């Protein structure tokens, strides 16, 4: 059944941000990136595993995202779109951008990596995208290709 036939699952918002086309199953990690917890007062709608293509959607009322938040979302969901809503209209829509390198955003999973020592070097990764996103540590070569959200700093 198509979305149009069953109507909107959650209602449209008046002001705020809709993060759409999130990879299915990643909505809770998006909330984590945005610091939304059981103690937040923000009005948030979360939709998981919708549409034929299977995606998640997060709608946050009265908030625009910081660039560093958008950059983290790109790592776990490189096809996500950020829709800015004002007075019920989508006034801006852009896809997140996956950078070619990141520094200080994700920690290396290798405990012996120089970035995890007592005098740590800021972790830096080169990003490759095949089907999935792969982070290659520039110091030890370790590759993170799954559960990237677990390594976010
Ligand atoms: N949306 C919303 N509240 C609004 C306007 C839009 O929650 N006042 C949501 C829509 O439900 C959709 C997203 O914001 O999930 C983008 O809206 P729109 O651009 O109208 O939808 P589409 O054309 O389907 O988007 P796309 O082409 O990016 O898939
Ligand atoms: Zn490393």
Tab-separated table of N, CA and C and ligand atoms in Angstrom:
chain	number	residue	atom	x	y	z
A	1	UNK	N	0.841	-1.194	0.000
A	1	UNK	CA	0.000	0.000	0.000
A	1	UNK	C	0.882	1.252	0.000
A	2	UNK	N	0.540	2.214	-0.847
A	2	UNK	CA	1.374	3.411	-0.931
A	2	UNK	C	0.993	4.413	0.159
A	3	UNK	N	1.966	5.242	0.472
A	3	UNK	CA	1.772	6.245	1.530
A	3	UNK	C	0.549	7.129	1.243
A	4	UNK	N	0.386	7.546	-0.036
A	4	UNK	CA	-0.717	8.443	-0.370
A	4	UNK	C	-2.070	7.790	-0.073
A	5	UNK	N	-2.133	6.469	-0.257
A	5	UNK	CA	-3.408	5.785	-0.077
A	5	UNK	C	-3.806	5.714	1.391
A	6	UNK	N	-2.821	5.667	2.258
A	6	UNK	CA	-3.159	5.522	3.673
A	6	UNK	C	-3.061	6.849	4.413
A	7	UNK	N	-2.674	7.904	3.707
A	7	UNK	CA	-2.583	9.215	4.337
A	7	UNK	C	-1.279	9.359	5.087
A	8	UNK	N	-1.095	10.552	5.645
A	8	UNK	CA	0.149	10.819	6.369
A	8	UNK	C	0.188	10.039	7.667
A	9	UNK	N	1.301	9.422	7.923
A	9	UNK	CA	1.427	8.640	9.152
A	9	UNK	C	1.574	9.561	10.368
A	10	UNK	N	2.389	10.594	10.202
A	10	UNK	CA	2.449	11.617	11.256
A	10	UNK	C	2.190	12.957	10.587
A	11	UNK	N	1.585	13.859	11.341
A	11	UNK	CA	1.140	15.067	10.659
A	11	UNK	C	2.299	15.979	10.283
A	12	UNK	N	2.003	16.903	9.362
A	12	UNK	CA	2.980	17.883	8.929
A	12	UNK	C	3.292	18.805	10.091
A	13	UNK	N	4.482	19.377	10.072
A	13	UNK	CA	4.851	20.280	11.156
A	13	UNK	C	4.807	21.723	10.662
A	14	UNK	N	4.697	22.631	11.609
A	14	UNK	CA	4.576	24.042	11.223
A	14	UNK	C	5.943	24.678	11.011
A	15	UNK	N	6.822	24.498	12.001
A	15	UNK	CA	8.180	25.043	11.919
A	15	UNK	C	9.153	23.984	12.393
A	16	UNK	N	10.286	23.911	11.747
A	16	UNK	CA	11.292	22.978	12.249
A	16	UNK	C	12.023	22.282	11.131
A	17	UNK	N	12.467	21.072	11.420
A	17	UNK	CA	13.295	20.322	10.478
A	17	UNK	C	12.764	18.907	10.325
A	18	UNK	N	12.656	18.466	9.081
A	18	UNK	CA	12.322	17.066	8.809
A	18	UNK	C	13.558	16.414	8.199
A	19	UNK	N	14.033	15.390	8.859
A	19	UNK	CA	15.146	14.602	8.305
A	19	UNK	C	14.507	13.388	7.657
A	20	UNK	N	14.585	13.350	6.335
A	20	UNK	CA	13.846	12.346	5.561
A	20	UNK	C	14.856	11.412	4.879
A	21	UNK	N	14.370	10.311	4.387
A	21	UNK	CA	15.215	9.318	3.694
A	21	UNK	C	16.386	8.837	4.557
A	22	UNK	N	16.124	8.722	5.841
A	22	UNK	CA	17.125	8.138	6.740
A	22	UNK	C	17.151	6.634	6.474
A	23	UNK	N	18.328	6.053	6.437
A	23	UNK	CA	18.423	4.600	6.230
A	23	UNK	C	17.584	3.886	7.295
A	24	UNK	N	16.834	2.888	6.866
A	24	UNK	CA	15.933	2.188	7.784
A	24	UNK	C	16.697	1.686	9.005
A	25	UNK	N	16.153	1.972	10.152
A	25	UNK	CA	16.765	1.503	11.401
A	25	UNK	C	17.699	2.509	12.045
A	26	UNK	N	17.973	3.623	11.367
A	26	UNK	CA	18.946	4.590	11.901
A	26	UNK	C	18.307	5.765	12.645
A	27	UNK	N	16.983	5.801	12.717
A	27	UNK	CA	16.332	6.969	13.336
A	27	UNK	C	16.773	7.169	14.783
A	28	UNK	N	16.921	6.087	15.526
A	28	UNK	CA	17.301	6.248	16.933
A	28	UNK	C	18.728	6.781	17.062
A	29	UNK	N	19.583	6.407	16.119
A	29	UNK	CA	20.937	6.972	16.123
A	29	UNK	C	20.914	8.448	15.749
A	30	UNK	N	19.998	8.833	14.870
A	30	UNK	CA	19.852	10.262	14.547
A	30	UNK	C	19.440	11.025	15.807
A	31	UNK	N	18.520	10.486	16.571
A	31	UNK	CA	18.113	11.148	17.821
A	31	UNK	C	19.312	11.285	18.764
A	32	UNK	N	20.119	10.241	18.791
A	32	UNK	CA	21.297	10.267	19.659
A	32	UNK	C	22.256	11.374	19.227
A	33	UNK	N	22.476	11.487	17.907
A	33	UNK	CA	23.348	12.542	17.380
A	33	UNK	C	22.816	13.919	17.767
A	34	UNK	N	21.508	14.061	17.755
A	34	UNK	CA	20.902	15.357	18.059
A	34	UNK	C	20.754	15.586	19.563
A	35	UNK	N	21.171	14.611	20.350
A	35	UNK	CA	21.124	14.770	21.804
A	35	UNK	C	19.716	14.726	22.369
A	36	UNK	N	18.811	14.087	21.647
A	36	UNK	CA	17.430	14.006	22.122
A	36	UNK	C	17.288	12.775	23.017
A	37	UNK	N	16.912	13.020	24.261
A	37	UNK	CA	16.825	11.929	25.241
A	37	UNK	C	15.480	11.986	25.950
A	38	UNK	N	15.338	11.135	26.956
A	38	UNK	CA	14.094	11.132	27.743
A	38	UNK	C	13.920	12.417	28.529
A	39	UNK	N	14.990	13.228	28.614
A	39	UNK	CA	14.878	14.492	29.350
A	39	UNK	C	14.649	15.693	28.451
A	40	UNK	N	14.540	15.458	27.140
A	40	UNK	CA	14.332	16.587	26.230
A	40	UNK	C	12.875	17.022	26.242
A	41	UNK	N	12.680	18.317	25.985
A	41	UNK	CA	11.309	18.831	25.918
A	41	UNK	C	10.841	19.037	24.494
A	42	UNK	N	11.737	18.807	23.536
A	42	UNK	CA	11.388	19.089	22.151
A	42	UNK	C	10.273	18.177	21.655
A	43	UNK	N	9.503	18.699	20.705
A	43	UNK	CA	8.456	17.884	20.097
A	43	UNK	C	9.070	17.154	18.911
A	44	UNK	N	9.103	15.839	18.987
A	44	UNK	CA	9.805	15.025	17.989
A	44	UNK	C	8.886	13.899	17.520
A	45	UNK	N	8.833	13.688	16.206
A	45	UNK	CA	8.114	12.524	15.671
A	45	UNK	C	9.130	11.618	15.007
A	46	UNK	N	8.982	10.338	15.243
A	46	UNK	CA	9.890	9.355	14.650
A	46	UNK	C	9.053	8.327	13.901
A	47	UNK	N	9.423	8.089	12.647
A	47	UNK	CA	8.736	7.072	11.859
A	47	UNK	C	9.806	6.100	11.376
A	48	UNK	N	9.579	4.823	11.595
A	48	UNK	CA	10.604	3.852	11.203
A	48	UNK	C	10.051	2.827	10.220
A	49	UNK	N	10.904	2.459	9.273
A	49	UNK	CA	10.584	1.380	8.325
A	49	UNK	C	9.342	1.641	7.481
A	50	UNK	N	9.190	2.893	7.009
A	50	UNK	CA	8.035	3.197	6.166
A	50	UNK	C	8.389	3.160	4.684
A	51	UNK	N	7.361	3.091	3.869
A	51	UNK	CA	7.395	3.112	2.405
A	51	UNK	C	8.044	1.855	1.826
A	52	UNK	N	7.833	1.673	0.529
A	52	UNK	CA	8.341	0.471	-0.141
A	52	UNK	C	9.857	0.398	-0.055
A	53	UNK	N	10.476	1.599	-0.081
A	53	UNK	CA	11.945	1.613	-0.065
A	53	UNK	C	12.506	1.457	1.331
A	54	UNK	N	11.625	1.451	2.335
A	54	UNK	CA	12.052	1.314	3.734
A	54	UNK	C	12.973	2.451	4.146
A	55	UNK	N	12.436	3.344	4.884
A	55	UNK	CA	13.244	4.459	5.373
A	55	UNK	C	12.698	4.890	6.713
A	56	UNK	N	13.469	5.705	7.406
A	56	UNK	CA	13.035	6.308	8.655
A	56	UNK	C	12.914	7.817	8.430
A	57	UNK	N	12.094	8.443	9.236
A	57	UNK	CA	11.930	9.906	9.179
A	57	UNK	C	11.948	10.447	10.610
A	58	UNK	N	12.604	11.579	10.808
A	58	UNK	CA	12.574	12.250	12.108
A	58	UNK	C	12.134	13.687	11.879
A	59	UNK	N	11.129	14.121	12.618
A	59	UNK	CA	10.656	15.511	12.527
A	59	UNK	C	10.863	16.178	13.874
A	60	UNK	N	11.547	17.301	13.848
A	60	UNK	CA	11.803	18.033	15.088
A	60	UNK	C	11.227	19.423	14.948
A	61	UNK	N	10.349	19.756	15.860
A	61	UNK	CA	9.698	21.062	15.752
A	61	UNK	C	10.547	22.157	16.386
A	62	UNK	N	10.518	23.318	15.757
A	62	UNK	CA	11.182	24.519	16.276
A	62	UNK	C	12.677	24.348	16.483
A	63	UNK	N	13.315	23.642	15.571
A	63	UNK	CA	14.773	23.513	15.688
A	63	UNK	C	15.391	23.387	14.313
A	64	UNK	N	16.514	24.076	14.114
A	64	UNK	CA	17.315	23.863	12.910
A	64	UNK	C	18.609	23.200	13.345
A	65	UNK	N	19.181	22.416	12.466
A	65	UNK	CA	20.335	21.607	12.865
A	65	UNK	C	21.641	22.361	12.649
A	66	UNK	N	22.610	22.051	13.493
A	66	UNK	CA	23.945	22.631	13.319
A	66	UNK	C	24.681	21.835	12.247
A	67	UNK	N	25.624	22.495	11.528
A	67	UNK	CA	26.367	21.782	10.485
A	67	UNK	C	27.033	20.501	11.000
A	68	UNK	N	27.563	20.549	12.215
A	68	UNK	CA	28.257	19.342	12.710
A	68	UNK	C	27.272	18.209	12.986
A	69	UNK	N	26.045	18.555	13.313
A	69	UNK	CA	25.028	17.508	13.490
A	69	UNK	C	24.687	16.877	12.137
A	70	UNK	N	24.554	17.729	11.128
A	70	UNK	CA	24.243	17.228	9.779
A	70	UNK	C	25.381	16.332	9.271
A	71	UNK	N	26.623	16.728	9.561
A	71	UNK	CA	27.770	15.932	9.106
A	71	UNK	C	27.783	14.545	9.741
A	72	UNK	N	27.368	14.467	10.991
A	72	UNK	CA	27.312	13.152	11.648
A	72	UNK	C	26.190	12.302	11.060
A	73	UNK	N	25.072	12.943	10.768
A	73	UNK	CA	23.966	12.196	10.159
A	73	UNK	C	24.406	11.611	8.814
A	74	UNK	N	25.218	12.375	8.066
A	74	UNK	CA	25.697	11.888	6.763
A	74	UNK	C	26.467	10.581	6.902
A	75	UNK	N	27.208	10.438	7.999
A	75	UNK	CA	28.015	9.226	8.186
A	75	UNK	C	27.150	7.985	8.340
A	76	UNK	N	26.029	8.128	9.018
A	76	UNK	CA	25.201	6.937	9.267
A	76	UNK	C	24.067	6.825	8.257
A	77	UNK	N	23.865	7.864	7.464
A	77	UNK	CA	22.741	7.853	6.544
A	77	UNK	C	23.012	8.799	5.376
A	78	UNK	N	23.881	8.388	4.451
A	78	UNK	CA	24.376	9.331	3.437
A	78	UNK	C	23.345	9.787	2.411
A	79	UNK	N	22.165	9.160	2.398
A	79	UNK	CA	21.127	9.613	1.459
A	79	UNK	C	20.048	10.455	2.135
A	80	UNK	N	20.243	10.783	3.389
A	80	UNK	CA	19.215	11.552	4.107
A	80	UNK	C	19.060	12.938	3.485
A	81	UNK	N	17.857	13.492	3.607
A	81	UNK	CA	17.638	14.879	3.206
A	81	UNK	C	17.209	15.678	4.426
A	82	UNK	N	17.637	16.938	4.433
A	82	UNK	CA	17.276	17.854	5.506
A	82	UNK	C	16.280	18.842	4.911
A	83	UNK	N	15.081	18.859	5.447
A	83	UNK	CA	14.030	19.760	4.955
A	83	UNK	C	13.733	20.786	6.038
A	84	UNK	N	13.895	22.054	5.676
A	84	UNK	CA	13.589	23.134	6.619
A	84	UNK	C	12.137	23.549	6.378
A	85	UNK	N	11.359	23.544	7.436
A	85	UNK	CA	9.927	23.857	7.324
A	85	UNK	C	9.645	25.187	8.015
A	86	UNK	N	9.007	26.093	7.259
A	86	UNK	CA	8.538	27.344	7.873
A	86	UNK	C	7.094	27.545	7.450
A	87	UNK	N	6.255	27.765	8.430
A	87	UNK	CA	4.837	27.959	8.139
A	87	UNK	C	4.291	26.844	7.239
A	88	UNK	N	4.601	25.646	7.589
A	88	UNK	CA	4.148	24.419	6.912
A	88	UNK	C	4.782	24.171	5.543
A	89	UNK	N	5.539	25.145	5.023
A	89	UNK	CA	6.144	24.969	3.694
A	89	UNK	C	7.568	24.445	3.824
A	90	UNK	N	7.965	23.612	2.865
A	90	UNK	CA	9.372	23.193	2.784
A	90	UNK	C	10.121	24.348	2.109
A	91	UNK	N	10.854	25.136	2.879
A	91	UNK	CA	11.527	26.303	2.299
A	91	UNK	C	12.954	25.976	1.857
A	92	UNK	N	13.483	24.853	2.303
A	92	UNK	CA	14.807	24.422	1.832
A	92	UNK	C	14.897	22.920	1.988
A	93	UNK	N	15.565	22.307	1.016
A	93	UNK	CA	15.760	20.857	1.041
A	93	UNK	C	17.164	20.588	0.524
A	94	UNK	N	17.959	19.909	1.309
A	94	UNK	CA	19.253	19.510	0.742
A	94	UNK	C	19.655	18.153	1.265
A	95	UNK	N	20.421	17.481	0.430
A	95	UNK	CA	20.945	16.194	0.851
A	95	UNK	C	22.137	16.408	1.745
A	96	UNK	N	22.317	15.514	2.695
A	96	UNK	CA	23.520	15.596	3.513
A	96	UNK	C	24.727	15.312	2.607
A	97	UNK	N	25.877	15.816	3.000
A	97	UNK	CA	27.080	15.621	2.182
A	97	UNK	C	28.094	14.802	2.963
A	98	UNK	N	28.502	13.710	2.349
A	98	UNK	CA	29.501	12.862	2.979
A	98	UNK	C	30.880	13.425	2.633
A	99	UNK	N	31.645	13.868	3.628
A	99	UNK	CA	32.957	14.435	3.305
A	99	UNK	C	33.938	13.330	2.901
A	100	UNK	N	35.091	13.704	2.356
A	100	UNK	CA	36.070	12.672	1.980
A	100	UNK	C	36.957	12.304	3.161
A	101	UNK	N	37.043	13.191	4.151
A	101	UNK	CA	37.808	12.908	5.373
A	101	UNK	C	37.093	13.518	6.563
A	102	UNK	N	37.268	12.913	7.729
A	102	UNK	CA	36.743	13.521	8.961
A	102	UNK	C	37.815	13.466	10.029
A	103	UNK	N	37.783	14.457	10.902
A	103	UNK	CA	38.751	14.495	11.998
A	103	UNK	C	38.036	14.831	13.296
A	104	UNK	N	38.309	14.034	14.319
A	104	UNK	CA	37.761	14.327	15.644
A	104	UNK	C	36.279	14.035	15.785
A	105	UNK	N	35.734	13.238	14.896
A	105	UNK	CA	34.289	12.973	14.920
A	105	UNK	C	33.995	11.542	15.364
A	106	UNK	N	34.885	10.627	14.967
A	106	UNK	CA	34.700	9.199	15.249
A	106	UNK	C	36.001	8.698	15.863
A	107	UNK	N	35.891	7.788	16.842
A	107	UNK	CA	37.129	7.233	17.404
A	107	UNK	C	37.453	5.907	16.730
A	108	UNK	N	38.736	5.592	16.688
A	108	UNK	CA	39.170	4.347	16.051
A	108	UNK	C	38.850	3.169	16.962
A	109	UNK	N	38.421	2.057	16.362
A	109	UNK	CA	38.042	0.892	17.165
A	109	UNK	C	39.253	0.053	17.582
A	110	UNK	N	40.426	0.388	17.043
A	110	UNK	CA	41.634	-0.357	17.390
A	110	UNK	C	42.227	0.218	18.685
A	111	UNK	N	42.216	-0.542	19.792
A	111	UNK	CA	42.699	0.007	21.063
A	111	UNK	C	44.171	0.392	21.017
A	112	UNK	N	44.934	-0.202	20.108
A	112	UNK	CA	46.365	0.101	20.007
A	112	UNK	C	46.683	1.252	19.061
A	113	UNK	N	45.670	1.807	18.449
A	113	UNK	CA	45.878	2.916	17.513
A	113	UNK	C	46.452	4.123	18.265
A	114	UNK	N	47.303	4.870	17.595
A	114	UNK	CA	47.922	6.056	18.231
A	114	UNK	C	46.865	7.057	18.705
A	115	UNK	N	45.703	7.005	18.097
A	115	UNK	CA	44.629	7.936	18.496
A	115	UNK	C	43.983	7.530	19.820
A	116	UNK	N	44.301	6.335	20.296
A	116	UNK	CA	43.729	5.868	21.569
A	116	UNK	C	44.771	5.748	22.675
A	117	UNK	N	45.942	6.352	22.485
A	117	UNK	CA	46.993	6.234	23.503
A	117	UNK	C	46.871	7.357	24.530
A	118	UNK	N	47.796	7.377	25.493
A	118	UNK	CA	47.714	8.351	26.581
A	118	UNK	C	47.839	9.790	26.100
A	119	UNK	N	48.679	9.973	25.083
A	119	UNK	CA	48.766	11.318	24.503
A	119	UNK	C	48.162	11.261	23.120
A	120	UNK	N	46.868	11.237	23.078
A	120	UNK	CA	46.217	10.882	21.817
A	120	UNK	C	46.362	11.931	20.724
A	121	UNK	N	46.424	11.423	19.521
A	121	UNK	CA	46.375	12.217	18.305
A	121	UNK	C	44.899	12.250	17.913
A	122	UNK	N	44.448	13.369	17.379
A	122	UNK	CA	43.033	13.425	16.968
A	122	UNK	C	42.738	12.373	15.894
A	123	UNK	N	41.710	11.562	16.107
A	123	UNK	CA	41.422	10.515	15.121
A	123	UNK	C	41.000	11.091	13.777
A	124	UNK	N	41.542	10.497	12.719
A	124	UNK	CA	41.231	10.988	11.382
A	124	UNK	C	40.949	9.791	10.471
A	125	UNK	N	39.936	9.910	9.663
A	125	UNK	CA	39.544	8.819	8.775
A	125	UNK	C	39.340	9.336	7.352
A	126	UNK	N	39.711	8.494	6.400
A	126	UNK	CA	39.345	8.733	5.004
A	126	UNK	C	38.053	7.962	4.765
A	127	UNK	N	37.112	8.582	4.070
A	127	UNK	CA	35.802	7.963	3.864
A	127	UNK	C	35.695	7.405	2.451
A	128	UNK	N	35.265	6.161	2.375
A	128	UNK	CA	34.961	5.533	1.090
A	128	UNK	C	33.503	5.174	1.101
A	129	UNK	N	32.869	5.298	-0.040
A	129	UNK	CA	31.499	4.828	-0.091
A	129	UNK	C	31.322	3.861	-1.250
A	130	UNK	N	31.022	2.630	-0.940
A	130	UNK	CA	30.613	1.674	-1.976
A	130	UNK	C	29.098	1.585	-1.839
A	131	UNK	N	28.580	0.468	-1.359
A	131	UNK	CA	27.172	0.457	-0.964
A	131	UNK	C	27.040	1.124	0.388
A	132	UNK	N	27.936	0.708	1.272
A	132	UNK	CA	27.923	1.258	2.629
A	132	UNK	C	29.038	2.287	2.774
A	133	UNK	N	28.980	3.005	3.883
A	133	UNK	CA	30.040	3.965	4.187
A	133	UNK	C	31.155	3.219	4.912
A	134	UNK	N	32.404	3.452	4.505
A	134	UNK	CA	33.555	2.843	5.174
A	134	UNK	C	34.487	3.935	5.648
A	135	UNK	N	34.916	3.839	6.895
A	135	UNK	CA	35.872	4.804	7.443
A	135	UNK	C	37.216	4.109	7.608
A	136	UNK	N	38.258	4.623	6.968
A	136	UNK	CA	39.599	4.046	7.046
A	136	UNK	C	40.465	4.931	7.929
A	137	UNK	N	40.936	4.396	9.035
A	137	UNK	CA	41.801	5.163	9.933
A	137	UNK	C	43.108	5.479	9.214
A	138	UNK	N	43.498	6.756	9.186
A	138	UNK	CA	44.718	7.111	8.456
A	138	UNK	C	45.967	6.676	9.223
A	139	UNK	N	45.824	6.372	10.511
A	139	UNK	CA	46.999	6.005	11.313
A	139	UNK	C	47.242	4.506	11.348
A	140	UNK	N	46.188	3.710	11.531
A	140	UNK	CA	46.424	2.270	11.685
A	140	UNK	C	45.762	1.447	10.588
A	141	UNK	N	44.954	2.081	9.755
A	141	UNK	CA	44.343	1.354	8.637
A	141	UNK	C	43.083	0.594	8.982
A	142	UNK	N	42.720	0.578	10.262
A	142	UNK	CA	41.513	-0.158	10.648
A	142	UNK	C	40.290	0.454	9.950
A	143	UNK	N	39.390	-0.414	9.510
A	143	UNK	CA	38.209	0.050	8.778
A	143	UNK	C	36.959	-0.130	9.642
A	144	UNK	N	36.175	0.928	9.757
A	144	UNK	CA	34.868	0.824	10.410
A	144	UNK	C	33.823	0.854	9.303
A	145	UNK	N	33.037	-0.207	9.208
A	145	UNK	CA	32.017	-0.235	8.159
A	145	UNK	C	30.638	-0.576	8.712
A	146	UNK	N	30.591	-0.917	9.980
A	146	UNK	CA	29.301	-1.229	10.596
A	146	UNK	C	29.186	-0.485	11.913
A	147	UNK	N	27.965	-0.197	12.301
A	147	UNK	CA	27.697	0.412	13.609
A	147	UNK	C	28.553	1.670	13.829
A	148	UNK	N	28.648	2.483	12.791
A	148	UNK	CA	29.452	3.706	12.892
A	148	UNK	C	28.961	4.581	14.050
A	149	UNK	N	27.655	4.578	14.270
A	149	UNK	CA	27.091	5.435	15.321
A	149	UNK	C	27.713	5.122	16.684
A	150	UNK	N	28.118	3.872	16.890
A	150	UNK	CA	28.689	3.492	18.185
A	150	UNK	C	30.055	4.119	18.429
A	151	UNK	N	30.684	4.621	17.358
A	151	UNK	CA	32.042	5.169	17.505
A	151	UNK	C	32.062	6.700	17.435
A	152	UNK	N	30.900	7.300	17.311
A	152	UNK	CA	30.850	8.760	17.264
A	152	UNK	C	31.323	9.342	18.585
A	153	UNK	N	32.090	10.415	18.514
A	153	UNK	CA	32.615	11.049	19.729
A	153	UNK	C	31.582	12.028	20.266
B	1	LIG	N1	6.875	17.615	5.860
B	1	LIG	C1	6.361	17.829	7.128
B	1	LIG	N2	5.725	18.999	7.423
B	1	LIG	C2	5.578	19.971	6.504
B	1	LIG	C3	6.084	19.772	5.186
B	1	LIG	C4	6.734	18.568	4.892
B	1	LIG	O1	6.496	16.972	7.997
B	1	LIG	N3	4.916	21.088	6.831
B	1	LIG	C5	7.612	16.367	5.569
B	1	LIG	C6	6.958	15.484	4.527
B	1	LIG	O2	6.057	14.595	5.152
B	1	LIG	C7	8.171	14.735	3.967
B	1	LIG	C8	9.291	15.777	4.068
B	1	LIG	O3	8.860	16.730	5.040
B	1	LIG	O4	8.504	13.624	4.799
B	1	LIG	C9	9.596	16.462	2.760
B	1	LIG	O5	8.433	17.063	2.296
B	1	LIG	P1	8.141	17.219	0.721
B	1	LIG	O6	9.328	17.845	0.087
B	1	LIG	O7	6.827	17.886	0.571
B	1	LIG	O8	7.977	15.698	0.331
B	1	LIG	P2	8.548	14.907	-0.937
B	1	LIG	O9	8.354	15.708	-2.186
B	1	LIG	O10	7.983	13.526	-0.882
B	1	LIG	O11	10.090	14.844	-0.580
B	1	LIG	P3	11.260	14.085	-1.342
B	1	LIG	O12	11.122	14.367	-2.789
B	1	LIG	O13	12.506	14.690	-0.739
B	1	LIG	O14	11.125	12.626	-0.997
B	2	LIG	ZN1	43.310	3.730	14.061
